[in-house]
Short mmCIF file of C-alpha atoms and ligand atoms in Angstrom, two decimals:
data_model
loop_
_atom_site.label_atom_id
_atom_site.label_comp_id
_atom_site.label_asym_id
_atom_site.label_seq_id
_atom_site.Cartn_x
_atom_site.Cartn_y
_atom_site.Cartn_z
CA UNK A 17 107.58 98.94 103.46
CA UNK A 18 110.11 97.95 106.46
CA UNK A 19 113.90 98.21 105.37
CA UNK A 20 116.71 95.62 106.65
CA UNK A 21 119.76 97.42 107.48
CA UNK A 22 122.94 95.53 106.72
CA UNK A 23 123.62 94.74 110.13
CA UNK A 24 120.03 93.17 110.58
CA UNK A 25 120.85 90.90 107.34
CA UNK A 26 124.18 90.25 108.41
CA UNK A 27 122.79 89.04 112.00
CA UNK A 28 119.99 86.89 110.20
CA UNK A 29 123.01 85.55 108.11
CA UNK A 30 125.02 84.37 111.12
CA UNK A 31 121.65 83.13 113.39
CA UNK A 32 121.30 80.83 110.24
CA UNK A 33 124.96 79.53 109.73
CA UNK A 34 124.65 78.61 113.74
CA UNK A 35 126.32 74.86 114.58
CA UNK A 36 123.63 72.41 116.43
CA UNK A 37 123.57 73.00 120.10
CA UNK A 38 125.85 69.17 121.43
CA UNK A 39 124.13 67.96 124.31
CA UNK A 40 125.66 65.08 126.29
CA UNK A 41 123.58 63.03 128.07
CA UNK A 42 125.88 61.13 130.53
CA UNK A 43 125.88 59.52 134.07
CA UNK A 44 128.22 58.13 136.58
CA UNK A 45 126.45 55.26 137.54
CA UNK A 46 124.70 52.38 135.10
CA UNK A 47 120.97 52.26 134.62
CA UNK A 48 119.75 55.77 135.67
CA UNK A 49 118.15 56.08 132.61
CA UNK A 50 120.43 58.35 130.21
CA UNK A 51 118.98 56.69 127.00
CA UNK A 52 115.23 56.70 127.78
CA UNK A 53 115.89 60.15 128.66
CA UNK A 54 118.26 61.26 125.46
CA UNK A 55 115.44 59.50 123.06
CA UNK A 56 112.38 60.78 124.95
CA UNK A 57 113.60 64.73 125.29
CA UNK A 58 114.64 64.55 121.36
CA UNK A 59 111.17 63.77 120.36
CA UNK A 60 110.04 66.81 122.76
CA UNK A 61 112.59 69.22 121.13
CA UNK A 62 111.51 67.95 117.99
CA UNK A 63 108.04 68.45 119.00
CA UNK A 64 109.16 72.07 119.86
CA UNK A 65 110.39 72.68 116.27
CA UNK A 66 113.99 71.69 116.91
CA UNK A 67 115.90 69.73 114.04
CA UNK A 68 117.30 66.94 115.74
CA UNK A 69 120.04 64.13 115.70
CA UNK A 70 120.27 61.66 118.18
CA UNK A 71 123.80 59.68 118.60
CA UNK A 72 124.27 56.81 120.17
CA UNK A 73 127.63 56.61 121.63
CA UNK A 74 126.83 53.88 124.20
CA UNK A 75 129.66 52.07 122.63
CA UNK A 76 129.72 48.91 124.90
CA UNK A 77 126.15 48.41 125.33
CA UNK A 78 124.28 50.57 122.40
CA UNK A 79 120.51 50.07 122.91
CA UNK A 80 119.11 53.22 121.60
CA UNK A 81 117.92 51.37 118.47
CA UNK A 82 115.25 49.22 120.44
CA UNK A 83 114.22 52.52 122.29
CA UNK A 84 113.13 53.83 118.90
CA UNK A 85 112.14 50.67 117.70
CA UNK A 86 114.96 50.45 114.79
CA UNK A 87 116.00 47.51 113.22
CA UNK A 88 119.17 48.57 111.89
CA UNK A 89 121.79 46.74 109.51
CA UNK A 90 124.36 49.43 109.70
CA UNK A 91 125.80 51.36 112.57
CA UNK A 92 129.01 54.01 113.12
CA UNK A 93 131.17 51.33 112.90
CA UNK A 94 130.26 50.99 109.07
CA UNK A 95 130.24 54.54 108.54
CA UNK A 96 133.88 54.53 109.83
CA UNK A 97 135.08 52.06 108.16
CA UNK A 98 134.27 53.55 105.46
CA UNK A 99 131.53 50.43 104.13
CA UNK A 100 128.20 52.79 104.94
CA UNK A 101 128.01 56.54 103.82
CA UNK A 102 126.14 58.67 106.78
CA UNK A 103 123.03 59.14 105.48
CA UNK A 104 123.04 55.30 105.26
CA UNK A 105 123.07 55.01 108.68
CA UNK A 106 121.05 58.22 109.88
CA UNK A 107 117.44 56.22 110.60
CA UNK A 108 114.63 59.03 110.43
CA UNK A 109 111.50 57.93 112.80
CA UNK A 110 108.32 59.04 112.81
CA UNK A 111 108.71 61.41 115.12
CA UNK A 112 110.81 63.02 112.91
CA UNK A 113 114.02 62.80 115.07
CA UNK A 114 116.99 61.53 113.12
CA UNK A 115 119.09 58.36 115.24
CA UNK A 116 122.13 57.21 114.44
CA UNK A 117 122.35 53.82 116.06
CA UNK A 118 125.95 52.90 117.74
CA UNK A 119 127.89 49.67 117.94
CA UNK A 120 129.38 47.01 120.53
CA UNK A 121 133.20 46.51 120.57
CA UNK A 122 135.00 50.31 120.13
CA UNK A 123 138.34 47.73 119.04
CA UNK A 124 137.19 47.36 115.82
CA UNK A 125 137.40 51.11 114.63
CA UNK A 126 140.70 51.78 116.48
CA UNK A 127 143.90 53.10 114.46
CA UNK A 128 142.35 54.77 111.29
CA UNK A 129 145.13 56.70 109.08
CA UNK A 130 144.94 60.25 108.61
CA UNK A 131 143.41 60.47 105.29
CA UNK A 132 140.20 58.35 106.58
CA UNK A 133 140.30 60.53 110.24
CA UNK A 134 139.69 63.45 108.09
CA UNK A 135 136.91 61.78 106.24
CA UNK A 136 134.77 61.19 109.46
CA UNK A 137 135.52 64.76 110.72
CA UNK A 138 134.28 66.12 107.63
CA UNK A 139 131.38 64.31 107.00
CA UNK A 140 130.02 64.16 110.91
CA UNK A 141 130.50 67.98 110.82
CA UNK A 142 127.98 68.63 108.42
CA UNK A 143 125.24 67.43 111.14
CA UNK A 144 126.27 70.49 112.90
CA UNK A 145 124.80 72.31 109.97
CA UNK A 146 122.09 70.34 109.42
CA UNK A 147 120.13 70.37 112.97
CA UNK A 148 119.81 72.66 115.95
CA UNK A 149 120.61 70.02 118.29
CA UNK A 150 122.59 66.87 118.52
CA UNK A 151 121.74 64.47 121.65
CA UNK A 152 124.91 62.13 122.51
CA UNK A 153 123.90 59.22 124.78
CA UNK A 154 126.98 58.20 126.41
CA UNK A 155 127.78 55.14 128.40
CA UNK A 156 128.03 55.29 132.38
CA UNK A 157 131.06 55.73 134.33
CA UNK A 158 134.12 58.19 133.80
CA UNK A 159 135.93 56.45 131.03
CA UNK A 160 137.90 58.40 128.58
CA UNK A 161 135.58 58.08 125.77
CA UNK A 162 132.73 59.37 127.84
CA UNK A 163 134.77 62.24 129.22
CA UNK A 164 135.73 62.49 125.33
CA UNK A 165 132.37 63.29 124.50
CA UNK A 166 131.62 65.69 127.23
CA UNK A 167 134.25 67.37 127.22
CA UNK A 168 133.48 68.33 123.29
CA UNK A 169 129.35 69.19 124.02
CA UNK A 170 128.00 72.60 124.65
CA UNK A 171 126.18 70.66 127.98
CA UNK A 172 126.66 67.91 129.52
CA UNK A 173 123.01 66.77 131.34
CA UNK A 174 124.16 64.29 134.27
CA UNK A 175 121.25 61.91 135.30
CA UNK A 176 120.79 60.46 138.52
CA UNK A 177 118.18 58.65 140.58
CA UNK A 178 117.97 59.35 144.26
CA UNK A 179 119.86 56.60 145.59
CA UNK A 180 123.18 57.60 147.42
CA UNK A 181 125.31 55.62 145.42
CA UNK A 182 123.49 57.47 142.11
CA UNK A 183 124.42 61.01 143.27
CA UNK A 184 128.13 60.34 144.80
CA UNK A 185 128.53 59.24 141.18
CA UNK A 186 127.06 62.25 139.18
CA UNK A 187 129.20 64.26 141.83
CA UNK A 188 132.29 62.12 140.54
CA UNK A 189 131.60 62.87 136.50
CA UNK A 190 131.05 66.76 137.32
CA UNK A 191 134.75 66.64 139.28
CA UNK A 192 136.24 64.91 136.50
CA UNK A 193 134.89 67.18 134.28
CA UNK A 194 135.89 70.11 136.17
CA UNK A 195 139.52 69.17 136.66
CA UNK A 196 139.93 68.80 132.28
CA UNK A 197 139.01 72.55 132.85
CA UNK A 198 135.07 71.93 131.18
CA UNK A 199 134.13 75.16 129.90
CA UNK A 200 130.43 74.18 128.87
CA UNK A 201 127.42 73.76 131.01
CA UNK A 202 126.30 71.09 133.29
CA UNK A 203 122.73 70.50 134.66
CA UNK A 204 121.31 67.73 136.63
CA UNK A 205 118.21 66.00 135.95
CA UNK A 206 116.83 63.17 138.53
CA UNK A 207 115.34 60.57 137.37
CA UNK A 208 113.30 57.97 138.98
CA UNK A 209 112.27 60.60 141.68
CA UNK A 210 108.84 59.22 144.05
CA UNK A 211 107.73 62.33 144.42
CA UNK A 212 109.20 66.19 142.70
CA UNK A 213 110.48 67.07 146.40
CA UNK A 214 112.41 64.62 147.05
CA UNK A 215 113.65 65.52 143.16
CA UNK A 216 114.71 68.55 144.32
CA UNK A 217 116.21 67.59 147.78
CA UNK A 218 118.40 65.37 145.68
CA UNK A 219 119.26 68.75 143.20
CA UNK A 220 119.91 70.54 145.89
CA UNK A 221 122.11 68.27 148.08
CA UNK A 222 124.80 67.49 144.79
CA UNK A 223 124.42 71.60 143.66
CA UNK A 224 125.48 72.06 147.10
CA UNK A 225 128.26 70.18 147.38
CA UNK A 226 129.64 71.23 144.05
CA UNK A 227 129.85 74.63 144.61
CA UNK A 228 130.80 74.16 148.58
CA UNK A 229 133.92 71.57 147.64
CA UNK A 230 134.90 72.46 143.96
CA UNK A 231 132.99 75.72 143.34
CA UNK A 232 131.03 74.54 140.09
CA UNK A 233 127.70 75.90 139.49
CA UNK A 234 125.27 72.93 139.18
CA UNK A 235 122.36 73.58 136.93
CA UNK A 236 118.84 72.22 137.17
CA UNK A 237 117.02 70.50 134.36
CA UNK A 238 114.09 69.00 136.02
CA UNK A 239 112.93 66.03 138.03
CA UNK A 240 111.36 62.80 136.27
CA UNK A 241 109.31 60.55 138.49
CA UNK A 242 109.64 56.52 138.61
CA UNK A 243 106.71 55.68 136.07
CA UNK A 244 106.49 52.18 134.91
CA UNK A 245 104.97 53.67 131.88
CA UNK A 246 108.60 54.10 130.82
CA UNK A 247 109.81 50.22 131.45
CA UNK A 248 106.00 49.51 129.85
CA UNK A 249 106.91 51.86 126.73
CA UNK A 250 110.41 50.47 126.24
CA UNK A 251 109.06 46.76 126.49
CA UNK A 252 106.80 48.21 123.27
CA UNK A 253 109.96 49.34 122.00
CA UNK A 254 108.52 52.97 121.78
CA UNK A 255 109.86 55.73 123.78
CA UNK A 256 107.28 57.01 126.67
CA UNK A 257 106.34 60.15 125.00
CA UNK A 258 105.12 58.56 121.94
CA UNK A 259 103.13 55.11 123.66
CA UNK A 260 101.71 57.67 126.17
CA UNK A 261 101.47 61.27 124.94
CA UNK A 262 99.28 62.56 127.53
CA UNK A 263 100.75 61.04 130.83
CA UNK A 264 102.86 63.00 133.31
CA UNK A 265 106.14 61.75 132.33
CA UNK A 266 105.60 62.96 129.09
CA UNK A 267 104.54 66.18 130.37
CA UNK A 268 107.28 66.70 132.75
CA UNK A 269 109.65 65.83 129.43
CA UNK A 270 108.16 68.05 127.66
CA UNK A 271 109.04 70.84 130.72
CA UNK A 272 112.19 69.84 130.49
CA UNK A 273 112.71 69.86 126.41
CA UNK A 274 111.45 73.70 127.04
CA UNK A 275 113.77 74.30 129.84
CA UNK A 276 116.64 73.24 127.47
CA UNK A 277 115.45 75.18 124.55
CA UNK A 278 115.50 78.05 126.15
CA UNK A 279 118.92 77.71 126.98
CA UNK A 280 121.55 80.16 124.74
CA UNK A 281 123.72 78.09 122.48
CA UNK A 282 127.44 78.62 123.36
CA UNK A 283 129.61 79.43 120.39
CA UNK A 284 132.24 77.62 121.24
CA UNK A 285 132.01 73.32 121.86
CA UNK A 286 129.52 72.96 118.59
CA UNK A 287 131.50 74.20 116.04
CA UNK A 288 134.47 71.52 116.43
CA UNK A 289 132.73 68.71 118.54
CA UNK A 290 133.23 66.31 116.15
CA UNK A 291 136.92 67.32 114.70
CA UNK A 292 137.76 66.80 119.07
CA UNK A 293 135.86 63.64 119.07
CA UNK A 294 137.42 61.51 116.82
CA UNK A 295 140.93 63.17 117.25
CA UNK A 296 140.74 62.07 120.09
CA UNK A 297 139.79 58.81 119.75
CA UNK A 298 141.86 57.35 116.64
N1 ATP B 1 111.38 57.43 135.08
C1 ATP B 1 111.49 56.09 135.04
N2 ATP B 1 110.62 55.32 135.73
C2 ATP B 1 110.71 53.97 135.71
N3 ATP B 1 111.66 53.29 135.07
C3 ATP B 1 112.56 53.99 134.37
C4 ATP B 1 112.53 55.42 134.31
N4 ATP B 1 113.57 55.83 133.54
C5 ATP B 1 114.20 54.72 133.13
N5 ATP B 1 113.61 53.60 133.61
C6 ATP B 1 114.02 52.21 133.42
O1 ATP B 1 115.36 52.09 133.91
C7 ATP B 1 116.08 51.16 133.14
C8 ATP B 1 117.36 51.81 132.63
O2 ATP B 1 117.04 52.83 131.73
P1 ATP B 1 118.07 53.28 130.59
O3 ATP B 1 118.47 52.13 129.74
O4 ATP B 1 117.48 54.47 129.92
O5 ATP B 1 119.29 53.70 131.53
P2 ATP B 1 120.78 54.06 131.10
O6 ATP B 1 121.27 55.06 132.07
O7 ATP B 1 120.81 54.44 129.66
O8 ATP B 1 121.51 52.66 131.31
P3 ATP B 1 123.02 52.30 130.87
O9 ATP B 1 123.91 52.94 131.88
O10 ATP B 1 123.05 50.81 130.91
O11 ATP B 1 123.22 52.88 129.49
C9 ATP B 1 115.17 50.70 132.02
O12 ATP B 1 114.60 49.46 132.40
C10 ATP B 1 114.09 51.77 131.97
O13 ATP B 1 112.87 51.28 131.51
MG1 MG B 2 121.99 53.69 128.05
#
């Protein structure tokens, strides 16, 4: 019969007390296609055995909900003010990735007191327990609250398209993020490529000139090619992977679902990502 040494039970112990792996999702320019991305690489890693949460923290424009095809009552805001508890507003799809849907208008959750702060740390941390990764879909642009929420994840993925005006953007979020001293990881995945080369052209030019003009190392997640598919999915309100299982989009996903798996969890963001978050918003 094998024996377990104490050390081998006390490194089981610890591999299953590990926080969810925070994964921001985020952008510099609008429309790139962060939340098509966030919902359709959840169902992957969920497809891959993950437990996963997806947040939706799009807080001017929230749209993940139509993505997964939710039709939701209650959002954050409720949960924060205290009128929804979380599993009230944590939608479970078939896919069997959990969604909490976001909210328009951040003003109307500004300036809780202490006693309710505490309450939302508390309660959001217990999704770190609960799944091996959360997904935050962030809005576009280098506003605090984005920033906010990358600066708390384990990785920060930055999508961009090929256009010019897509990558000096990407560039700008990863030298933001650099100069609040970001001690995660950041990979770039391009979107809306016409062909994987020209994917990679576009990986290499922005890893280039991050490590050339502010010595970060870029990482590379993958390259997703312009499929109307997507657009055609989202009109269905179902993400890609699920209205088209066996088309190349979904297969290039599912590469890059893998490709993130694979990558080690850092010990450091997960554990207080939320207790950062919301200090640092109320
Ligand atoms: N690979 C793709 N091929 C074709 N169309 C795509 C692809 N990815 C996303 N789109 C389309 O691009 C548009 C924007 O996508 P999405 O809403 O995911 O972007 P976003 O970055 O989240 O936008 P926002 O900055 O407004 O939050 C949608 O119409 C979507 O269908
Ligand atoms: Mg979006």
């Amino acid at each position: 019969m094998a024996t377990t040494s104490v050390e081998e039970l006390a490194k089981l112990a610890a591999a299953n007390s590990q926080k969810a792996n925070v994964l921001a999702v985020a952008s510099g320019k609008g429309g790139v296609g962060k939340t098509n991305v966030s919902a359709n690489l959840a169902i992957c890693l969920a497809a891959l055995g993950k437990r996963v949460v997806v947040l939706d923290a799009d807080f001017g424009l929230a749209n993940l909900d139509i993505i997964f095809g939710i039709n939701s009552k209650y959002n954050l805001s409720h949960f924060i003010k205290g009128c929804r508890t979380l599993d009230q507003i944590c939608h479970t799809t078939p896919s069997g990735v959990d969604v909490i849907c976001g909210f328009s208008g951040i003003d109307s959750v500004t300036g809780v007191s202490d006693f309710v702060r505490e309450r939302i740390i508390r309660t959001l941390e217990t999704l770190s327990d609960n799944y091996d990764v959360i997904i935050v879909d962030t809005s576009a642009g280098i506003g605090r609250m984005v920033l906010s929420f990358c600066m708390a994840s384990d990785h920060t993925v930055l999508v961009t398209t090929p256009e010019p005006t897509a990558m000096t953007d990407a560039y700008t979020v990863l030298k933001a993020l650099t100069i609040k001293r970001y001690n995660g990881r950041v990979s770039l995945l391009v979107n809306k490529a016409s062909s994987v080369a020209e994917g990679k052209n576009v990986y290499r030019q922005v890893s280039t000139a991050a490590a050339q003009f502010i010595g970060v190392k870029l990482h590379h997640t993958g390259v997703l090619l312009r499929d109307e598919r997507v657009s055609l999915a989202v009109k269905k309100r179902q993400p890609v992977v699920l209205e088209y299982p066996k088309c190349s989009t979904t297969r290039a996903l599912m590469t890059v679902a893998a490709r993130l798996s694979r990558v080690p969890v850092s010990s450091t963001a997960g554990q207080s990502f939320f207790k950062k978050v919301v200090n640092w918003f109320f």
